[in-house]
Short mmCIF file of C-alpha atoms and ligand atoms in Angstrom, two decimals:
data_model
loop_
_atom_site.label_atom_id
_atom_site.label_comp_id
_atom_site.label_asym_id
_atom_site.label_seq_id
_atom_site.Cartn_x
_atom_site.Cartn_y
_atom_site.Cartn_z
CA MET A 1 -73.96 68.94 11.08
CA PRO A 2 -74.29 72.50 12.32
CA GLY A 3 -72.77 73.79 15.53
CA GLY A 4 -70.33 72.52 18.13
CA SER A 5 -67.09 73.72 19.65
CA ILE A 6 -63.52 72.49 19.66
CA SER A 7 -61.51 71.38 22.64
CA GLY A 8 -58.70 69.03 23.53
CA GLU A 9 -55.05 68.48 22.73
CA VAL A 10 -53.94 66.93 19.47
CA ARG A 11 -50.93 66.40 17.22
CA VAL A 12 -51.97 66.56 13.57
CA PRO A 13 -50.05 64.51 10.95
CA GLY A 14 -46.57 65.38 9.76
CA ASP A 15 -45.59 68.23 7.48
CA LYS A 16 -46.18 67.41 3.83
CA SER A 17 -43.45 69.64 2.41
CA MET A 18 -40.83 68.21 4.74
CA SER A 19 -42.03 64.63 4.18
CA HIS A 20 -41.45 64.92 0.43
CA ARG A 21 -38.04 66.47 0.90
CA SER A 22 -36.94 63.87 3.45
CA ILE A 23 -37.47 61.11 0.89
CA MET A 24 -35.79 63.00 -1.95
CA LEU A 25 -32.69 64.02 -0.02
CA GLY A 26 -32.55 60.73 1.91
CA ALA A 27 -32.56 58.83 -1.39
CA LEU A 28 -29.62 60.84 -2.76
CA ALA A 29 -27.61 60.76 0.46
CA GLN A 30 -24.86 58.38 1.39
CA GLY A 31 -26.08 56.17 4.23
CA ASP A 32 -29.41 55.51 5.91
CA THR A 33 -31.80 58.32 6.77
CA HIS A 34 -34.29 57.65 9.59
CA VAL A 35 -37.36 59.84 9.53
CA SER A 36 -40.01 60.16 12.22
CA GLY A 37 -43.26 62.11 12.02
CA PHE A 38 -43.53 61.25 8.31
CA LEU A 39 -46.90 62.08 6.73
CA GLU A 40 -48.53 58.84 5.61
CA GLY A 41 -50.72 60.71 3.14
CA ASP A 42 -51.16 59.89 -0.54
CA ASP A 43 -48.96 62.77 -1.75
CA ALA A 44 -45.90 61.84 0.30
CA LEU A 45 -46.51 58.15 -0.50
CA ALA A 46 -46.42 59.04 -4.21
CA THR A 47 -42.90 60.38 -3.67
CA VAL A 48 -41.94 57.18 -1.84
CA ALA A 49 -43.29 55.06 -4.71
CA ALA A 50 -41.40 57.13 -7.30
CA PHE A 51 -38.06 56.60 -5.54
CA ARG A 52 -38.77 52.90 -5.08
CA GLN A 53 -39.35 52.78 -8.85
CA MET A 54 -35.87 54.27 -9.24
CA GLY A 55 -34.29 51.50 -7.18
CA VAL A 56 -34.19 53.11 -3.73
CA LYS A 57 -34.90 50.79 -0.81
CA ILE A 58 -37.29 52.41 1.63
CA ASP A 59 -38.61 50.69 4.79
CA GLY A 60 -41.99 51.82 6.06
CA PRO A 61 -43.73 54.00 6.76
CA HIS A 62 -44.95 52.48 10.04
CA ASP A 63 -46.34 54.85 12.67
CA GLY A 64 -44.71 57.80 10.90
CA LYS A 65 -41.29 56.14 10.86
CA ILE A 66 -39.53 55.52 7.58
CA THR A 67 -35.96 54.59 6.68
CA ILE A 68 -34.42 55.50 3.35
CA HIS A 69 -31.34 53.58 2.26
CA GLY A 70 -29.58 56.32 0.32
CA VAL A 71 -27.99 55.47 -3.02
CA GLY A 72 -25.81 58.57 -3.36
CA MET A 73 -26.07 61.43 -5.86
CA LYS A 74 -25.50 59.15 -8.86
CA GLY A 75 -27.22 55.99 -7.61
CA LEU A 76 -30.77 56.37 -8.96
CA GLN A 77 -31.78 53.85 -11.63
CA ALA A 78 -33.97 54.42 -14.68
CA PRO A 79 -37.62 53.77 -13.72
CA ASP A 80 -39.39 50.93 -15.50
CA GLY A 81 -42.20 53.22 -16.72
CA GLU A 82 -43.82 56.60 -16.11
CA LEU A 83 -43.52 58.03 -12.62
CA ASP A 84 -47.08 58.74 -11.43
CA LEU A 85 -47.10 61.44 -8.77
CA GLY A 86 -50.87 61.28 -8.21
CA ASN A 87 -52.21 64.61 -6.95
CA SER A 88 -48.88 66.00 -5.81
CA GLY A 89 -47.58 69.23 -7.32
CA THR A 90 -44.63 69.25 -4.93
CA SER A 91 -43.48 65.77 -6.00
CA ILE A 92 -43.64 66.50 -9.70
CA ARG A 93 -42.05 69.98 -9.55
CA LEU A 94 -39.18 68.99 -7.25
CA LEU A 95 -38.57 65.68 -8.99
CA ALA A 96 -38.30 67.45 -12.34
CA GLY A 97 -35.28 69.31 -10.97
CA LEU A 98 -33.60 66.19 -9.62
CA LEU A 99 -34.30 64.15 -12.72
CA ALA A 100 -32.84 66.80 -15.04
CA GLY A 101 -29.48 65.88 -13.52
CA GLN A 102 -29.73 62.10 -14.08
CA SER A 103 -28.23 60.03 -16.88
CA PHE A 104 -31.58 58.41 -17.81
CA ASP A 105 -34.84 59.63 -19.39
CA SER A 106 -37.98 59.88 -17.29
CA THR A 107 -41.63 60.77 -17.79
CA LEU A 108 -43.63 62.32 -14.97
CA THR A 109 -47.39 62.28 -14.79
CA GLY A 110 -50.26 62.39 -12.31
CA ASP A 111 -54.01 62.39 -11.78
CA GLU A 112 -56.51 64.55 -13.64
CA SER A 113 -55.92 67.56 -11.36
CA LEU A 114 -52.12 67.34 -11.62
CA ARG A 115 -52.30 66.92 -15.39
CA SER A 116 -53.99 70.32 -15.60
CA ARG A 117 -51.34 72.17 -13.57
CA PRO A 118 -48.58 74.30 -15.11
CA MET A 119 -45.12 72.81 -15.50
CA ALA A 120 -43.56 75.55 -17.66
CA ARG A 121 -42.69 77.38 -14.43
CA VAL A 122 -40.12 74.67 -13.64
CA LEU A 123 -39.22 73.50 -17.13
CA THR A 124 -38.26 77.03 -18.26
CA PRO A 125 -35.41 77.44 -15.73
CA LEU A 126 -34.37 73.80 -16.22
CA ALA A 127 -34.01 74.41 -19.97
CA LEU A 128 -31.90 77.50 -19.20
CA MET A 129 -29.61 75.21 -17.20
CA GLY A 130 -29.22 72.96 -20.25
CA ALA A 131 -31.86 70.33 -19.52
CA ASP A 132 -33.80 68.72 -22.34
CA VAL A 133 -37.44 68.80 -21.24
CA GLU A 134 -40.83 68.48 -22.95
CA GLY A 135 -44.43 69.25 -21.97
CA ASP A 136 -46.28 72.30 -20.62
CA LYS A 137 -48.47 70.16 -18.40
CA PRO A 138 -47.98 66.60 -17.16
CA PRO A 139 -47.03 64.22 -18.61
CA VAL A 140 -43.61 65.81 -19.02
CA THR A 141 -40.51 64.06 -20.30
CA ILE A 142 -37.01 64.81 -19.10
CA HIS A 143 -34.19 63.51 -21.24
CA GLY A 144 -31.22 62.59 -19.10
CA GLY A 145 -27.53 62.76 -19.77
CA ARG A 146 -27.46 66.50 -20.55
CA PRO A 147 -24.79 68.46 -18.68
CA LEU A 148 -26.34 71.20 -16.54
CA SER A 149 -24.76 74.59 -15.87
CA GLY A 150 -25.50 76.76 -12.87
CA ILE A 151 -27.64 79.83 -13.59
CA HIS A 152 -29.03 82.74 -11.68
CA TYR A 153 -32.82 82.55 -11.78
CA ASP A 154 -35.02 85.44 -10.73
CA LEU A 155 -38.30 83.69 -9.89
CA PRO A 156 -41.27 85.32 -11.64
CA MET A 157 -43.69 84.08 -8.94
CA ALA A 158 -43.37 83.36 -5.22
CA SER A 159 -43.12 79.57 -5.42
CA ALA A 160 -41.16 77.28 -3.14
CA GLN A 161 -41.64 74.49 -5.64
CA VAL A 162 -39.93 76.45 -8.42
CA LYS A 163 -37.16 77.61 -6.08
CA SER A 164 -36.62 74.04 -4.86
CA CYS A 165 -36.65 72.59 -8.37
CA VAL A 166 -33.89 74.97 -9.49
CA LEU A 167 -31.80 74.37 -6.35
CA LEU A 168 -32.15 70.58 -6.67
CA ALA A 169 -31.10 70.70 -10.33
CA GLY A 170 -28.26 72.93 -9.13
CA LEU A 171 -26.88 70.01 -7.09
CA TYR A 172 -26.04 68.41 -10.45
CA ALA A 173 -24.95 71.58 -12.26
CA GLU A 174 -21.49 72.82 -13.01
CA GLY A 175 -20.75 75.93 -10.93
CA ILE A 176 -23.07 78.06 -8.85
CA THR A 177 -26.86 78.02 -9.06
CA SER A 178 -28.65 80.95 -7.46
CA VAL A 179 -32.23 82.19 -7.10
CA THR A 180 -34.03 85.31 -5.96
CA GLU A 181 -37.71 85.30 -5.08
CA PRO A 182 -40.28 88.11 -5.38
CA ALA A 183 -41.25 87.34 -1.76
CA PRO A 184 -39.92 84.82 0.76
CA THR A 185 -41.42 81.34 0.44
CA ARG A 186 -41.04 78.22 2.58
CA ASP A 187 -37.35 77.40 3.02
CA HIS A 188 -37.50 73.71 3.94
CA THR A 189 -35.33 72.69 0.98
CA GLU A 190 -32.55 75.05 2.04
CA ARG A 191 -32.78 73.99 5.68
CA MET A 192 -32.88 70.28 4.94
CA LEU A 193 -30.01 70.45 2.45
CA ARG A 194 -27.93 72.04 5.21
CA GLY A 195 -29.08 69.30 7.58
CA PHE A 196 -27.67 66.78 5.09
CA GLY A 197 -24.35 68.64 5.14
CA TYR A 198 -24.79 70.50 1.85
CA GLN A 199 -23.78 74.14 1.91
CA VAL A 200 -26.57 76.51 0.91
CA SER A 201 -25.85 80.21 1.36
CA LYS A 202 -27.90 83.36 1.39
CA LYS A 203 -26.50 86.81 0.73
CA ASP A 204 -28.92 89.71 0.65
CA ASP A 205 -31.85 88.20 -1.25
CA VAL A 206 -29.86 85.64 -3.22
CA ILE A 207 -29.91 81.95 -2.26
CA PHE A 208 -27.10 79.94 -3.83
CA LEU A 209 -25.28 76.64 -3.85
CA GLN A 210 -22.39 75.06 -5.71
CA GLY A 211 -23.07 71.86 -7.66
CA GLY A 212 -21.21 68.60 -7.31
CA ALA A 213 -20.99 68.02 -3.56
CA ALA A 214 -22.48 65.06 -1.65
CA LEU A 215 -25.34 64.63 0.83
CA ASN A 216 -24.77 62.77 4.07
CA ALA A 217 -27.64 60.81 5.62
CA ALA A 218 -29.31 62.57 8.56
CA ASP A 219 -32.06 61.71 11.00
CA ILE A 220 -35.14 63.85 10.58
CA ASP A 221 -37.95 64.55 13.05
CA ILE A 222 -40.81 66.04 11.07
CA PRO A 223 -43.15 68.30 13.05
CA ALA A 224 -46.92 68.42 12.65
CA ASP A 225 -48.04 70.24 9.51
CA ILE A 226 -49.12 73.82 10.23
CA SER A 227 -51.25 73.59 7.08
CA SER A 228 -53.26 70.76 8.67
CA ALA A 229 -53.25 72.46 12.09
CA ALA A 230 -54.69 75.56 10.40
CA PHE A 231 -58.10 73.91 9.97
CA PHE A 232 -58.37 73.55 13.74
CA MET A 233 -56.92 76.99 14.43
CA VAL A 234 -59.83 78.44 12.49
CA ALA A 235 -62.28 75.88 13.92
CA ALA A 236 -61.44 76.91 17.50
CA SER A 237 -61.35 80.61 16.63
CA ILE A 238 -64.89 80.64 15.18
CA SER A 239 -66.75 78.43 17.66
CA PRO A 240 -67.67 79.90 21.06
CA GLY A 241 -66.38 77.93 24.04
CA SER A 242 -63.42 76.42 22.16
CA ASP A 243 -60.04 75.87 23.77
CA LEU A 244 -57.55 73.77 21.83
CA ILE A 245 -53.88 72.84 22.00
CA LEU A 246 -52.13 71.69 18.82
CA THR A 247 -48.85 70.07 19.81
CA HIS A 248 -45.46 69.91 18.06
CA VAL A 249 -46.51 72.19 15.18
CA GLY A 250 -43.87 73.37 12.72
CA VAL A 251 -43.75 77.16 13.09
CA ASN A 252 -41.05 78.01 10.57
CA PRO A 253 -41.54 81.77 9.93
CA THR A 254 -42.01 81.08 6.21
CA ARG A 255 -45.16 79.10 7.13
CA THR A 256 -46.80 81.08 9.93
CA GLY A 257 -48.86 83.48 7.82
CA VAL A 258 -52.03 81.77 9.05
CA ILE A 259 -51.23 82.64 12.66
CA ASN A 260 -50.29 86.22 11.75
CA ILE A 261 -53.46 86.74 9.70
CA LEU A 262 -55.77 85.18 12.31
CA ARG A 263 -54.20 87.34 15.02
CA LEU A 264 -54.81 90.45 12.90
CA MET A 265 -58.45 89.33 12.73
CA GLY A 266 -58.57 89.19 16.52
CA ALA A 267 -57.88 85.48 17.15
CA ASP A 268 -56.56 84.34 20.52
CA ILE A 269 -53.52 82.24 19.61
CA SER A 270 -50.48 81.68 21.79
CA LEU A 271 -47.30 79.72 21.12
CA GLN A 272 -46.03 77.63 24.00
CA ASN A 273 -42.92 75.56 24.55
CA GLU A 274 -41.14 77.03 21.53
CA ARG A 275 -38.13 74.94 20.57
CA GLU A 276 -36.01 73.94 17.59
CA VAL A 277 -36.17 70.37 16.29
CA GLY A 278 -33.76 69.30 13.54
CA GLY A 279 -33.23 72.84 12.28
CA GLU A 280 -36.95 73.72 12.20
CA PRO A 281 -38.82 75.82 14.79
CA VAL A 282 -41.60 73.92 16.59
CA ALA A 283 -44.19 74.98 19.19
CA ASP A 284 -47.44 73.97 20.86
CA VAL A 285 -50.19 76.27 19.67
CA ARG A 286 -53.10 77.18 21.95
CA VAL A 287 -56.20 78.59 20.32
CA ARG A 288 -59.25 79.89 22.17
CA TYR A 289 -62.47 81.24 20.74
CA ALA A 290 -62.44 84.97 20.05
CA PRO A 291 -64.74 87.08 17.89
CA LEU A 292 -63.04 87.79 14.55
CA LYS A 293 -63.19 90.94 12.48
CA GLY A 294 -62.64 91.39 8.75
CA ILE A 295 -59.28 92.78 7.60
CA GLU A 296 -57.27 93.62 4.52
CA ILE A 297 -54.91 90.68 4.39
CA PRO A 298 -51.35 92.08 4.12
CA VAL A 299 -49.93 91.07 0.75
CA ASP A 300 -46.60 90.08 2.30
CA GLN A 301 -48.40 87.40 4.32
CA VAL A 302 -49.93 85.71 1.26
CA PRO A 303 -46.99 83.42 0.31
CA LEU A 304 -46.62 82.56 4.01
CA ALA A 305 -50.24 81.36 4.18
CA ILE A 306 -50.82 80.22 0.61
CA ASP A 307 -52.15 76.75 1.50
CA GLU A 308 -54.23 78.06 4.41
CA MET A 309 -56.29 80.52 2.34
CA PRO A 310 -59.32 78.24 1.91
CA VAL A 311 -59.83 77.92 5.65
CA LEU A 312 -58.95 81.59 6.19
CA PHE A 313 -61.83 82.40 3.81
CA VAL A 314 -64.10 80.50 6.22
CA ALA A 315 -62.70 82.60 9.09
CA ALA A 316 -63.49 85.71 7.00
CA ALA A 317 -67.04 84.48 6.39
CA CYS A 318 -67.52 84.17 10.17
CA ALA A 319 -65.90 87.53 10.95
CA SER A 320 -67.71 90.81 11.35
CA GLY A 321 -67.19 93.09 8.37
CA ARG A 322 -65.28 92.75 5.14
CA THR A 323 -62.08 90.84 4.40
CA THR A 324 -60.11 91.68 1.27
CA LEU A 325 -57.38 89.57 -0.29
CA HIS A 326 -55.09 90.66 -3.12
CA GLY A 327 -51.85 89.25 -4.53
CA ALA A 328 -53.05 85.64 -4.39
CA GLU A 329 -53.28 84.72 -8.09
CA GLU A 330 -51.26 81.57 -7.30
CA LEU A 331 -54.43 80.19 -5.66
CA ARG A 332 -55.85 79.75 -9.13
CA VAL A 333 -53.31 77.05 -10.03
CA LYS A 334 -53.43 74.89 -6.90
CA GLU A 335 -55.15 71.49 -6.72
CA SER A 336 -58.21 73.45 -7.89
CA ASP A 337 -58.82 77.12 -8.66
CA ARG A 338 -59.20 77.86 -4.96
CA ILE A 339 -60.57 81.37 -5.40
CA ALA A 340 -63.38 80.13 -7.65
CA ALA A 341 -64.09 76.98 -5.62
CA MET A 342 -64.25 78.83 -2.29
CA ALA A 343 -66.36 81.67 -3.70
CA GLU A 344 -68.82 79.16 -5.12
CA GLY A 345 -69.10 77.24 -1.86
CA LEU A 346 -69.39 80.34 0.33
CA THR A 347 -72.09 81.71 -1.97
CA THR A 348 -73.98 78.43 -1.57
CA LEU A 349 -73.87 78.96 2.19
CA GLY A 350 -75.27 82.49 1.78
CA ILE A 351 -72.07 84.51 2.14
CA ARG A 352 -71.51 87.48 -0.17
CA THR A 353 -68.22 87.37 -2.06
CA GLN A 354 -66.64 89.28 -4.90
CA VAL A 355 -64.11 87.36 -6.94
CA LEU A 356 -61.03 89.33 -8.06
CA ASP A 357 -58.38 88.22 -10.53
CA ASP A 358 -55.82 87.99 -7.75
CA GLY A 359 -58.01 87.46 -4.69
CA ILE A 360 -61.45 87.88 -3.20
CA VAL A 361 -63.64 90.13 -1.07
CA ILE A 362 -65.67 88.32 1.59
CA GLU A 363 -68.45 89.93 3.64
CA GLY A 364 -68.81 88.27 7.00
CA GLY A 365 -72.31 86.97 7.64
CA VAL A 366 -74.50 84.09 8.73
CA LEU A 367 -73.68 80.70 7.25
CA GLY A 368 -76.59 78.60 6.07
CA GLY A 369 -76.30 75.08 4.71
CA GLY A 370 -76.07 73.46 1.31
CA THR A 371 -74.14 71.15 -0.97
CA ILE A 372 -70.51 72.01 -1.75
CA SER A 373 -68.43 70.96 -4.77
CA THR A 374 -64.83 70.47 -3.73
CA TYR A 375 -63.42 69.94 -7.22
CA HIS A 376 -61.59 67.00 -5.61
CA ASP A 377 -59.43 69.47 -3.66
CA HIS A 378 -58.52 68.30 -0.14
CA ARG A 379 -58.26 71.76 1.35
CA ILE A 380 -61.63 72.91 -0.04
CA ALA A 381 -63.25 69.85 1.56
CA MET A 382 -61.65 70.41 4.98
CA ALA A 383 -62.33 74.16 4.94
CA PHE A 384 -66.07 73.57 4.48
CA ALA A 385 -66.07 70.87 7.16
CA VAL A 386 -64.80 73.55 9.55
CA ALA A 387 -67.53 75.94 8.36
CA GLY A 388 -70.09 73.48 9.78
CA LEU A 389 -69.24 74.74 13.28
CA ARG A 390 -70.91 78.05 12.50
CA ALA A 391 -73.51 76.91 9.98
CA GLU A 392 -77.21 77.04 10.77
CA GLU A 393 -78.02 74.02 8.64
CA GLU A 394 -76.37 70.86 7.39
CA ILE A 395 -73.47 71.15 4.93
CA ARG A 396 -72.96 68.31 2.47
CA ILE A 397 -69.44 68.24 0.99
CA LEU A 398 -68.99 66.18 -2.16
CA ASP A 399 -65.91 64.27 -3.38
CA CYS A 400 -63.78 64.20 -0.24
CA ASP A 401 -61.52 61.36 -1.40
CA HIS A 402 -58.51 63.65 -1.82
CA VAL A 403 -58.48 64.64 1.87
CA ALA A 404 -56.17 61.64 2.28
CA THR A 405 -53.49 63.37 0.19
CA SER A 406 -52.51 65.61 3.11
CA PHE A 407 -54.60 64.63 6.13
CA PRO A 408 -55.51 60.96 6.42
CA ALA A 409 -58.19 60.36 9.10
CA PHE A 410 -59.10 64.06 9.22
CA ASP A 411 -62.72 63.13 9.93
CA ALA A 412 -61.95 60.93 12.96
CA LEU A 413 -59.60 63.50 14.44
CA ALA A 414 -62.07 66.32 13.81
CA ARG A 415 -64.88 64.31 15.43
CA GLY A 416 -62.69 63.68 18.48
CA LEU A 417 -62.21 67.42 18.90
CA GLY A 418 -65.91 68.29 18.56
CA LEU A 419 -66.82 68.63 14.89
CA GLN A 420 -70.04 66.82 14.01
CA ILE A 421 -68.90 65.14 10.84
CA THR A 422 -69.80 61.86 9.11
CA VAL A 423 -68.25 60.42 5.97
CA GLN A 424 -70.44 58.58 3.48
CA GLU A 425 -68.70 56.28 1.04
CA ASP A 426 -69.91 56.37 -2.58
C1 S3P B 501 -44.99 73.60 -1.53
C2 S3P B 501 -45.04 74.85 -2.09
C3 S3P B 501 -46.30 75.56 -2.37
C4 S3P B 501 -47.48 74.93 -1.65
C5 S3P B 501 -47.47 73.44 -1.76
C6 S3P B 501 -46.21 72.87 -1.14
C7 S3P B 501 -43.68 72.97 -1.28
O1 S3P B 501 -46.56 75.51 -3.76
O2 S3P B 501 -48.70 75.45 -2.16
O3 S3P B 501 -48.60 72.89 -1.08
O4 S3P B 501 -43.63 71.97 -0.54
O5 S3P B 501 -42.69 73.46 -1.82
P1 S3P B 501 -46.00 76.64 -4.76
O6 S3P B 501 -44.54 76.56 -4.78
O7 S3P B 501 -46.62 76.32 -6.09
O8 S3P B 501 -46.51 77.94 -4.19
#
């Protein structure tokens, strides 16, 4: 329903990227890994299910706590069938790297959205390392028992999933595996590997590790996901009278593009109580309403805000003037084509947009109402829920089932903070 403002103090669910990695590294470690703040969303649970299928005992999650009884680098067992990673690109891309180093064959698949997403970006470097892999899109098959050799891989796109896949395969490779990226991307894999006692180095722009060492179990405290917090950062920024505190948010500099971009647009965001938790920077984030203005989004911020673009487009629609985005072609291969899906929805609400191959131009304006297709993409659904704060009429958002992949109970939390939102079951 139209209107409202946002206030209160809230901790949004745990970081999705770190939740996946905690299961993967915990499973391969020696000893028990205790995780708190784990995201109990469908994507992270798909990773849990995959490792259970490979014989790893995992207790939980209960209240964000999960214990992984590590089986060691060579302890995974052949799964009894296909590994179904649901909607999760991170699970399938990272697992492909780990599975290339196993002695058994595996087949990875997912839901309709995941089955349409590119896998060549990870299978190409894996093949260069000596892996035997098949399939451009899921399902993909990885034949085990092939010796891997370390390579240097110069990533053709800024992708933390590709970087992580190569590094994880590198754990099983002979010699040194190294990567360079066209622009920095989230570095949770590197940080968490170090937290598990595995040496990962960086010299100039090259990230490298030596294969064959072991991981030691570590306790992990996962902060709140800045990608989930981002919906409320924009919500508070666009609705007059808002004053919100998001607690214990992960503010790793490879993830804070959304804060940098909103500040450039004029947002009033301050970081309080900055601290480091388990090798990751964390802060409480205070956001107060401030009038936003359109900007040219700096291209170097794009990989640092790649998952936050849908809701940043809503901020742009509520800003005065024009916002231009370039260098964001990766948005076209996310859970949906996010440039096309957002442009369509914003047009429905009466906002003028111009779609570019690698981005979009958005003219700030007055948001009306209408019916939005989400293409089953969680972040499209949540972005348009936030738009309701500034809409003049009701917005009806279809197919919101996938919100649970990253942000279970988004609607209840949003309602508690001031969004007027109701969910209708089919
Ligand atoms: C992720 C990397 C990003 C991001 C995704 C999570 C990760 O994908 O969009 O939600 O955890 O490594 P790309 O590597 O495809 O950019």
